[in-house]
Short mmCIF file of C-alpha atoms in Angstrom, two decimals:
data_model
loop_
_atom_site.label_atom_id
_atom_site.label_comp_id
_atom_site.label_asym_id
_atom_site.label_seq_id
_atom_site.Cartn_x
_atom_site.Cartn_y
_atom_site.Cartn_z
CA MET A 1353 -89.19 156.68 89.42
CA ALA A 1354 -91.47 155.48 91.89
CA GLN A 1355 -89.61 154.49 95.44
CA ALA A 1356 -90.51 151.49 97.16
CA HIS A 1357 -93.05 152.00 100.16
CA ASP A 1358 -95.49 149.82 102.50
CA ASN A 1359 -98.54 151.81 100.94
CA PRO A 1360 -100.34 150.62 98.01
CA ALA A 1361 -98.99 152.10 94.51
CA GLY A 1362 -100.90 152.46 91.49
CA PHE A 1363 -100.05 152.61 87.84
CA ALA A 1364 -99.21 156.19 87.85
CA ASP A 1365 -96.67 155.74 90.28
CA LEU A 1366 -94.72 152.88 87.88
CA GLN A 1367 -92.15 153.83 84.93
CA PRO A 1368 -93.40 156.31 82.21
CA GLY A 1369 -94.47 154.35 78.81
CA TRP A 1370 -95.85 151.33 81.26
CA SER A 1371 -99.77 150.64 80.34
CA PRO A 1372 -102.31 148.90 82.55
CA PRO A 1373 -103.89 145.36 80.79
CA ASP A 1374 -106.98 146.12 79.24
CA TYR A 1375 -110.07 144.19 79.96
CA ALA A 1376 -112.44 146.31 78.42
CA GLY A 1377 -112.81 145.22 74.94
CA GLU A 1378 -109.22 145.52 73.68
CA GLY A 1379 -107.24 142.36 74.98
CA ILE A 1380 -106.92 138.70 74.57
CA ALA A 1381 -109.21 137.88 77.07
CA ASN A 1382 -112.12 139.84 75.32
CA LEU A 1383 -111.07 137.97 72.25
CA MET A 1384 -111.46 134.95 73.97
CA GLN A 1385 -115.25 135.95 75.41
CA SER A 1386 -116.07 136.71 71.63
CA LEU A 1387 -114.91 133.23 70.70
CA ALA A 1388 -116.61 131.33 73.48
CA LEU A 1389 -119.60 133.13 73.26
CA GLY A 1390 -119.84 132.61 69.10
CA LEU A 1391 -119.00 129.08 69.85
CA GLY A 1392 -121.91 128.25 72.51
CA ASP A 1393 -120.04 128.68 75.74
CA ARG A 1394 -122.27 127.47 78.25
CA ALA A 1395 -120.98 128.83 81.00
CA PRO A 1396 -119.67 132.52 80.11
CA HIS A 1397 -117.76 135.25 82.41
CA SER A 1398 -120.76 137.53 82.43
CA ALA A 1399 -118.42 140.24 83.42
CA LEU A 1400 -116.19 140.08 80.54
CA PRO A 1401 -117.09 141.99 77.19
CA PRO A 1402 -116.27 140.49 73.77
CA LEU A 1403 -113.33 142.03 71.92
CA ASN A 1404 -114.14 145.37 70.04
CA GLY A 1405 -115.08 144.86 66.22
CA LEU A 1406 -115.45 141.00 66.34
CA PRO A 1407 -119.00 140.12 67.85
CA PRO A 1408 -119.73 136.95 68.71
CA GLU A 1409 -122.39 136.69 65.73
CA SER A 1410 -119.50 137.09 63.33
CA VAL A 1411 -117.83 134.53 64.85
CA ALA A 1412 -120.81 132.13 65.32
CA ARG A 1413 -121.18 132.85 61.20
CA HIS A 1414 -118.34 130.23 60.71
CA SER A 1415 -118.54 126.30 60.77
CA ARG A 1416 -114.77 126.20 61.64
CA VAL A 1417 -112.84 128.69 63.93
CA LEU A 1418 -109.02 128.20 64.47
CA LEU A 1419 -107.02 129.79 67.36
CA ILE A 1420 -102.98 130.00 66.76
CA VAL A 1421 -101.64 130.89 69.72
CA VAL A 1422 -97.24 131.91 69.04
CA ASP A 1423 -95.61 131.92 72.41
CA GLY A 1424 -94.03 135.27 72.86
CA LEU A 1425 -94.80 136.69 69.58
CA GLY A 1426 -95.01 140.39 70.77
CA ASP A 1427 -96.34 143.07 68.51
CA ALA A 1428 -93.46 145.02 67.66
CA MET A 1429 -91.98 141.66 66.14
CA LEU A 1430 -93.93 142.48 62.97
CA ALA A 1431 -92.91 145.94 62.52
CA ASP A 1432 -90.02 145.06 60.08
CA PRO A 1433 -92.28 145.66 56.60
CA GLY A 1434 -89.67 142.64 54.90
CA LEU A 1435 -89.63 140.14 57.31
CA CYS A 1436 -93.46 138.88 57.94
CA PRO A 1437 -95.30 140.09 54.30
CA ASN A 1438 -98.48 137.55 55.25
CA LEU A 1439 -98.58 138.01 58.70
CA ARG A 1440 -98.58 141.67 58.07
CA ALA A 1441 -101.08 141.93 55.39
CA HIS A 1442 -103.54 140.00 57.72
CA ARG A 1443 -102.75 141.86 61.18
CA VAL A 1444 -105.74 143.58 61.93
CA ARG A 1445 -104.47 145.40 65.27
CA ALA A 1446 -102.74 145.21 68.59
CA LEU A 1447 -104.19 143.32 71.65
CA SER A 1448 -103.26 143.98 75.08
CA SER A 1449 -102.45 140.75 77.00
CA VAL A 1450 -103.19 139.98 80.64
CA PHE A 1451 -101.35 140.79 83.70
CA PRO A 1452 -98.65 139.17 84.15
CA THR A 1453 -97.40 139.24 80.63
CA THR A 1454 -96.87 135.53 80.79
CA THR A 1455 -97.14 132.16 79.78
CA ALA A 1456 -98.86 130.70 82.63
CA ALA A 1457 -101.35 133.45 83.01
CA GLY A 1458 -101.85 134.28 79.23
CA ILE A 1459 -102.40 130.44 77.88
CA THR A 1460 -104.28 129.63 80.76
CA THR A 1461 -106.70 132.82 79.67
CA TYR A 1462 -106.92 130.97 75.99
CA LEU A 1463 -107.56 127.71 77.63
CA THR A 1464 -110.50 128.62 80.14
CA GLY A 1465 -111.92 131.77 78.26
CA GLN A 1466 -111.32 133.69 81.57
CA PRO A 1467 -109.14 136.67 82.95
CA PRO A 1468 -106.24 135.57 85.21
CA ALA A 1469 -108.52 137.31 88.17
CA ARG A 1470 -110.95 134.24 87.00
CA HIS A 1471 -108.77 131.39 86.58
CA GLY A 1472 -105.73 131.97 89.39
CA LEU A 1473 -102.68 131.75 87.80
CA THR A 1474 -100.44 134.40 88.17
CA GLY A 1475 -96.94 133.29 87.05
CA TRP A 1476 -94.72 130.73 86.07
CA PHE A 1477 -94.04 129.98 89.77
CA THR A 1478 -97.12 130.40 91.77
CA TYR A 1479 -97.62 129.57 95.32
CA ILE A 1480 -100.26 126.29 95.78
CA GLU A 1481 -101.65 126.89 99.48
CA ALA A 1482 -102.76 123.48 99.31
CA LEU A 1483 -99.50 121.96 98.74
CA ASP A 1484 -97.87 124.92 100.57
CA GLN A 1485 -95.12 125.09 97.90
CA VAL A 1486 -94.16 127.25 94.90
CA MET A 1487 -95.03 125.05 91.75
CA ALA A 1488 -93.98 126.12 87.92
CA VAL A 1489 -97.65 125.84 87.40
CA LEU A 1490 -97.77 124.47 83.65
CA PRO A 1491 -95.06 121.42 84.08
CA GLY A 1492 -96.11 120.80 87.41
CA LEU A 1493 -92.88 120.92 89.04
CA PRO A 1494 -91.92 122.19 92.58
CA ARG A 1495 -89.63 125.04 92.81
CA GLY A 1496 -86.44 122.83 94.64
CA GLU A 1497 -87.96 119.50 96.34
CA GLY A 1498 -91.71 118.46 97.01
CA PRO A 1499 -94.37 116.54 94.83
CA GLY A 1500 -95.21 117.01 91.12
CA TYR A 1501 -98.52 117.19 89.49
CA GLY A 1502 -97.83 113.07 88.96
CA ASP A 1503 -96.86 112.21 92.72
CA LEU A 1504 -100.82 114.02 93.65
CA ALA A 1505 -104.01 112.26 94.00
CA VAL A 1506 -105.69 114.74 91.86
CA THR A 1507 -105.38 116.42 88.60
CA PRO A 1508 -104.08 119.46 88.30
CA ARG A 1509 -107.92 120.84 86.77
CA GLU A 1510 -108.86 119.89 90.35
CA LEU A 1511 -105.92 121.08 92.34
CA LEU A 1512 -105.70 124.27 90.87
CA GLY A 1513 -109.22 125.12 90.19
CA LEU A 1514 -109.74 125.53 86.59
CA ASN A 1515 -112.62 125.65 84.09
CA PRO A 1516 -111.74 124.55 80.74
CA LEU A 1517 -113.23 125.99 77.73
CA PHE A 1518 -112.94 122.69 75.95
CA ALA A 1519 -115.56 121.69 78.24
CA ARG A 1520 -118.17 124.35 78.07
CA LEU A 1521 -118.53 124.85 74.47
CA SER A 1522 -121.32 123.27 72.61
CA VAL A 1523 -119.28 122.57 69.19
CA PRO A 1524 -116.71 119.69 68.76
CA THR A 1525 -112.82 120.79 69.69
CA ALA A 1526 -109.51 120.05 69.34
CA SER A 1527 -106.13 120.58 70.41
CA VAL A 1528 -102.80 120.98 68.70
CA SER A 1529 -99.58 120.50 70.94
CA PRO A 1530 -96.12 119.65 70.83
CA ALA A 1531 -95.01 116.36 71.29
CA ARG A 1532 -93.03 117.16 74.87
CA ILE A 1533 -96.47 118.35 76.31
CA ALA A 1534 -99.23 116.50 74.68
CA ASN A 1535 -99.80 113.88 77.23
CA SER A 1536 -98.36 116.38 80.19
CA PRO A 1537 -100.58 115.96 83.17
CA PHE A 1538 -101.65 119.76 82.77
CA ASN A 1539 -102.38 119.63 79.08
CA ARG A 1540 -104.44 116.13 79.79
CA SER A 1541 -106.55 117.70 82.41
CA ILE A 1542 -107.49 120.70 80.75
CA SER A 1543 -108.10 119.35 76.99
CA GLY A 1544 -110.25 117.19 78.40
CA ASP A 1545 -112.41 115.51 75.30
CA ALA A 1546 -110.82 117.28 72.97
CA ARG A 1547 -109.52 115.84 70.12
CA GLY A 1548 -105.72 115.98 70.15
CA TYR A 1549 -103.23 116.34 67.46
CA VAL A 1550 -99.49 115.76 67.94
CA TYR A 1551 -96.36 117.43 66.37
CA LYS A 1552 -92.56 117.61 66.30
CA ASP A 1553 -91.78 120.43 64.56
CA LEU A 1554 -92.65 123.44 62.62
CA ALA A 1555 -93.79 121.79 59.19
CA GLY A 1556 -95.50 119.09 61.50
CA PHE A 1557 -97.28 121.95 63.44
CA PHE A 1558 -98.66 123.12 60.40
CA ARG A 1559 -99.56 119.90 58.78
CA GLN A 1560 -101.25 118.67 61.84
CA THR A 1561 -103.18 122.20 62.65
CA ARG A 1562 -104.50 121.97 58.90
CA ARG A 1563 -105.81 118.30 59.64
CA ALA A 1564 -107.30 119.56 62.88
CA VAL A 1565 -109.13 122.12 61.12
CA LEU A 1566 -110.17 119.92 58.31
CA ASP A 1567 -111.32 117.04 60.20
CA ALA A 1568 -114.16 118.44 61.90
CA PRO A 1569 -116.32 121.45 62.08
CA GLY A 1570 -116.20 123.20 65.39
CA PHE A 1571 -112.97 124.75 67.26
CA VAL A 1572 -109.25 124.24 66.86
CA TYR A 1573 -106.86 125.66 69.49
CA ALA A 1574 -103.00 125.23 68.09
CA TYR A 1575 -100.37 125.83 70.13
CA TRP A 1576 -96.71 127.16 68.92
CA PRO A 1577 -93.72 127.53 71.31
CA GLU A 1578 -90.54 127.31 70.14
CA LEU A 1579 -90.59 131.60 69.34
CA ASP A 1580 -90.69 132.25 73.27
CA HIS A 1581 -87.54 129.51 73.34
CA LEU A 1582 -85.80 131.34 71.11
CA GLY A 1583 -86.14 134.58 72.58
CA HIS A 1584 -85.33 133.48 75.81
CA GLU A 1585 -82.12 132.17 74.34
CA HIS A 1586 -81.24 134.80 71.76
CA GLY A 1587 -82.96 137.89 72.24
CA ALA A 1588 -86.38 139.46 70.93
CA ASP A 1589 -84.90 141.20 67.92
CA SER A 1590 -82.05 138.30 67.44
CA ALA A 1591 -80.91 136.99 64.22
CA GLU A 1592 -82.24 133.40 65.40
CA LEU A 1593 -85.85 134.88 66.11
CA ARG A 1594 -86.03 136.95 63.07
CA ALA A 1595 -85.11 133.85 61.04
CA HIS A 1596 -87.82 131.70 62.75
CA LEU A 1597 -90.58 134.70 62.22
CA ALA A 1598 -89.91 134.38 58.44
CA GLU A 1599 -90.73 130.37 58.49
CA LEU A 1600 -93.61 131.17 60.79
CA ASP A 1601 -94.70 133.62 58.05
CA ALA A 1602 -93.89 131.24 55.14
CA GLY A 1603 -95.90 128.32 57.07
CA PHE A 1604 -98.97 130.81 57.95
CA ALA A 1605 -99.11 131.43 54.11
CA ARG A 1606 -99.27 127.89 52.91
CA LEU A 1607 -101.52 127.24 56.04
CA LEU A 1608 -104.30 129.62 54.75
CA GLU A 1609 -103.57 128.56 51.09
CA GLY A 1610 -104.55 124.76 52.55
CA LEU A 1611 -107.70 126.15 54.30
CA ALA A 1612 -109.44 128.04 51.63
CA GLY A 1613 -112.99 127.12 50.70
CA SER A 1614 -113.60 125.69 54.02
CA ASP A 1615 -115.53 128.57 55.96
CA THR A 1616 -112.46 128.85 58.60
CA LEU A 1617 -112.36 131.85 60.90
CA VAL A 1618 -108.13 131.80 61.31
CA LEU A 1619 -106.96 134.43 64.35
CA LEU A 1620 -103.20 134.22 65.17
CA THR A 1621 -102.31 135.73 68.02
CA ALA A 1622 -99.85 135.43 71.46
CA ASP A 1623 -99.83 135.25 75.20
CA HIS A 1624 -97.29 137.93 75.98
CA GLY A 1625 -94.04 140.06 74.17
CA MET A 1626 -90.80 140.01 74.86
CA ILE A 1627 -88.19 142.28 75.91
CA ASP A 1628 -84.37 142.35 76.65
CA ALA A 1629 -82.89 142.31 80.44
CA PRO A 1630 -79.53 142.56 80.66
CA ARG A 1631 -79.03 143.52 84.02
CA ARG A 1632 -80.04 141.00 86.66
CA VAL A 1633 -80.61 141.00 90.24
CA ASP A 1634 -79.60 138.10 92.33
CA LEU A 1635 -81.55 138.08 95.39
CA SER A 1636 -79.00 135.78 97.32
CA GLN A 1637 -76.82 139.14 96.91
CA HIS A 1638 -79.34 140.75 98.91
CA PRO A 1639 -79.67 138.96 102.29
CA GLN A 1640 -81.40 141.43 104.46
CA ILE A 1641 -84.37 141.72 101.84
CA ALA A 1642 -84.20 137.65 101.01
CA ALA A 1643 -84.22 137.19 105.04
CA CYS A 1644 -87.91 139.00 104.86
CA LEU A 1645 -89.43 136.30 103.01
CA SER A 1646 -91.56 133.79 104.14
CA HIS A 1647 -91.29 131.98 100.57
CA PRO A 1648 -89.36 132.08 97.69
CA LEU A 1649 -89.94 134.23 95.18
CA CYS A 1650 -93.20 133.99 92.55
CA GLY A 1651 -94.46 135.15 89.55
CA GLU A 1652 -91.73 136.12 86.63
CA PRO A 1653 -88.34 137.78 86.39
CA ARG A 1654 -89.62 140.75 85.44
CA VAL A 1655 -92.73 141.20 87.95
CA ALA A 1656 -92.15 139.03 91.16
CA PHE A 1657 -94.55 138.53 93.74
CA ALA A 1658 -92.82 138.64 97.34
CA TYR A 1659 -94.38 136.69 100.53
CA VAL A 1660 -93.17 138.89 103.33
CA ARG A 1661 -93.01 137.62 106.74
CA PRO A 1662 -95.84 139.82 108.61
CA GLU A 1663 -93.56 141.51 111.17
CA ALA A 1664 -91.22 142.07 108.58
CA ARG A 1665 -93.14 144.12 105.99
CA ALA A 1666 -91.65 147.75 107.10
CA ALA A 1667 -88.17 146.47 107.00
CA PHE A 1668 -88.84 144.82 103.61
CA ALA A 1669 -90.20 147.70 102.17
CA GLU A 1670 -87.34 149.78 103.38
CA ARG A 1671 -84.75 147.24 102.23
CA VAL A 1672 -85.84 147.27 98.89
CA ARG A 1673 -86.29 150.97 98.63
CA GLU A 1674 -82.48 151.53 99.50
CA GLU A 1675 -81.05 148.71 98.03
CA LEU A 1676 -82.96 148.10 94.80
CA GLY A 1677 -85.30 151.44 94.53
CA HIS A 1678 -82.91 152.26 91.38
CA CYS A 1679 -83.92 149.06 89.33
CA LEU A 1680 -87.64 148.40 90.50
CA SER A 1681 -90.96 149.85 91.75
CA LEU A 1682 -92.87 147.86 94.45
CA VAL A 1683 -96.09 147.86 94.58
CA ASP A 1684 -98.75 146.71 97.61
CA SER A 1685 -100.45 143.49 96.15
CA ARG A 1686 -103.45 144.39 97.61
CA VAL A 1687 -103.77 147.23 94.66
CA LEU A 1688 -103.10 144.81 92.28
CA LEU A 1689 -106.76 142.86 93.32
CA GLU A 1690 -108.68 146.14 94.17
CA ASP A 1691 -107.44 147.67 91.02
CA GLY A 1692 -108.68 144.70 88.53
CA TRP A 1693 -105.05 144.09 87.64
CA PHE A 1694 -106.14 140.54 86.79
CA GLY A 1695 -109.60 141.36 85.16
CA PRO A 1696 -112.75 141.48 86.30
CA GLY A 1697 -114.47 138.83 88.83
CA PRO A 1698 -115.78 137.07 90.52
CA ALA A 1699 -112.37 136.23 91.70
CA HIS A 1700 -110.56 132.67 91.75
CA PRO A 1701 -110.81 131.66 95.54
CA ALA A 1702 -107.27 131.35 95.77
CA LEU A 1703 -106.02 134.49 93.83
CA ALA A 1704 -105.48 136.82 96.66
CA GLY A 1705 -102.92 133.53 97.91
CA ARG A 1706 -101.07 133.81 94.69
CA VAL A 1707 -99.86 137.29 94.58
CA GLY A 1708 -98.15 137.77 97.54
CA ASP A 1709 -97.77 140.77 99.64
CA PHE A 1710 -95.69 143.13 97.58
CA ALA A 1711 -95.41 142.78 93.77
CA LEU A 1712 -91.38 143.81 92.33
CA PHE A 1713 -92.00 145.72 89.09
CA MET A 1714 -88.75 145.56 87.50
CA HIS A 1715 -88.02 148.60 85.24
CA ASP A 1716 -87.16 148.17 81.43
CA GLY A 1717 -83.91 145.92 81.20
CA TRP A 1718 -83.82 144.38 84.41
CA MET A 1719 -84.96 140.82 85.84
CA ILE A 1720 -84.97 139.71 89.18
CA PHE A 1721 -84.13 135.89 90.74
CA ASP A 1722 -83.54 134.36 93.67
CA ARG A 1723 -82.16 130.39 94.68
CA VAL A 1724 -83.66 127.33 96.27
CA PRO A 1725 -82.11 124.65 97.82
CA GLY A 1726 -82.24 121.58 95.33
CA GLU A 1727 -82.99 123.75 92.17
CA LYS A 1728 -80.75 124.02 89.51
CA ARG A 1729 -79.22 127.57 88.92
CA PRO A 1730 -81.51 129.37 86.73
CA PRO A 1731 -80.89 129.56 83.06
CA ARG A 1732 -79.23 132.68 81.60
CA MET A 1733 -82.14 134.38 79.70
CA VAL A 1734 -81.37 137.44 76.98
CA ALA A 1735 -85.30 138.33 76.63
CA VAL A 1736 -87.85 138.01 79.17
CA HIS A 1737 -91.45 138.99 80.00
CA GLY A 1738 -94.09 139.51 82.61
CA GLY A 1739 -93.87 143.05 82.88
CA LEU A 1740 -96.01 146.31 81.55
CA SER A 1741 -93.50 147.72 78.63
CA GLU A 1742 -95.42 147.77 75.46
CA ALA A 1743 -93.08 145.12 73.92
CA GLU A 1744 -94.28 142.84 76.44
CA ARG A 1745 -97.99 143.87 76.68
CA ARG A 1746 -98.93 144.38 72.87
CA VAL A 1747 -99.28 141.21 70.87
CA PRO A 1748 -100.90 141.22 67.18
CA LEU A 1749 -104.13 139.86 65.57
CA VAL A 1750 -104.08 138.26 62.63
CA MET A 1751 -107.14 137.47 61.00
CA ALA A 1752 -108.47 135.83 57.61
CA ARG A 1753 -111.54 133.99 57.02
CA VAL A 1754 -110.99 131.23 54.13
#
């Protein structure tokens, strides 16, 4: 077990079984490079290689490309041979998520075609220097009190410095989104001129996805978030989640039948997996550690970014070692940047300011949270994500050509 210290630590100092994200040809960022290049990206990420085994020219051969992203679908969830026969039949491999293994970083990689180093979103809670506040960046809500996206004169795309993939492709594009986020400031800002399709339930999701694909050639991005919600509420291997997987599997089979003969490359994958974490660290119970912080914790319950007052760095590291060394590994955030944990650059200009001074890597089975005045008590989540365990990091690649 790695001890907390004030010196840089690398992957070797972390937990057995943890692995770094892959950006060299085996990750979701590489998948997006294959799609972007195959679909005529007018400003591709030159340092990011395509996915091994999916050259851009094989993407370009199809008149239609459908990318389905199931939030929270870890590759381990497809291990049961009796649960998802259709998804398993078309599963070709596992992919590495990005770091952190979270919706904010992973979904933004899908929406921009860029790794987190380039798009700059490093967790559900991210410190936005221009506002001097911590934001839940996808819904655009502050931690505690402060302005949300709806109160600002700039769009989320401008505020966050994002470069959406939809705007760069040379083919028609479409986005399939749940009704509750379809018209959110973030979604509107990043979807741009893509055709929008909205749904309210799983049947509507597959119906609208089929419609989006058949309405016009080009690229369709379809997002399904409910699996992630069920994991948070009930657990990564809960009866509720498994029942939902079976429904997804049946819907996927019907979708393939409905798209037969359409010359569509169908890809289904995820932003991250999940792991149950029954043990929790409430930072309010560690006041000497909390007193060292200049901002609330950012990132995720499994990997939190700590912003530490300059004069308190040594004290923070020592206190973390003494009080929390049994349940976390402390990494100097400079290492995350220098060793490419967020992928190849050139880096987003705000990246260094969005990873804090230290990263708190919670050991398997643990999560961490803090409290902010004016903020509701955090929900009691069962399964979470953000870390480097295989359950969080490995997602499936399901592929069919119809």
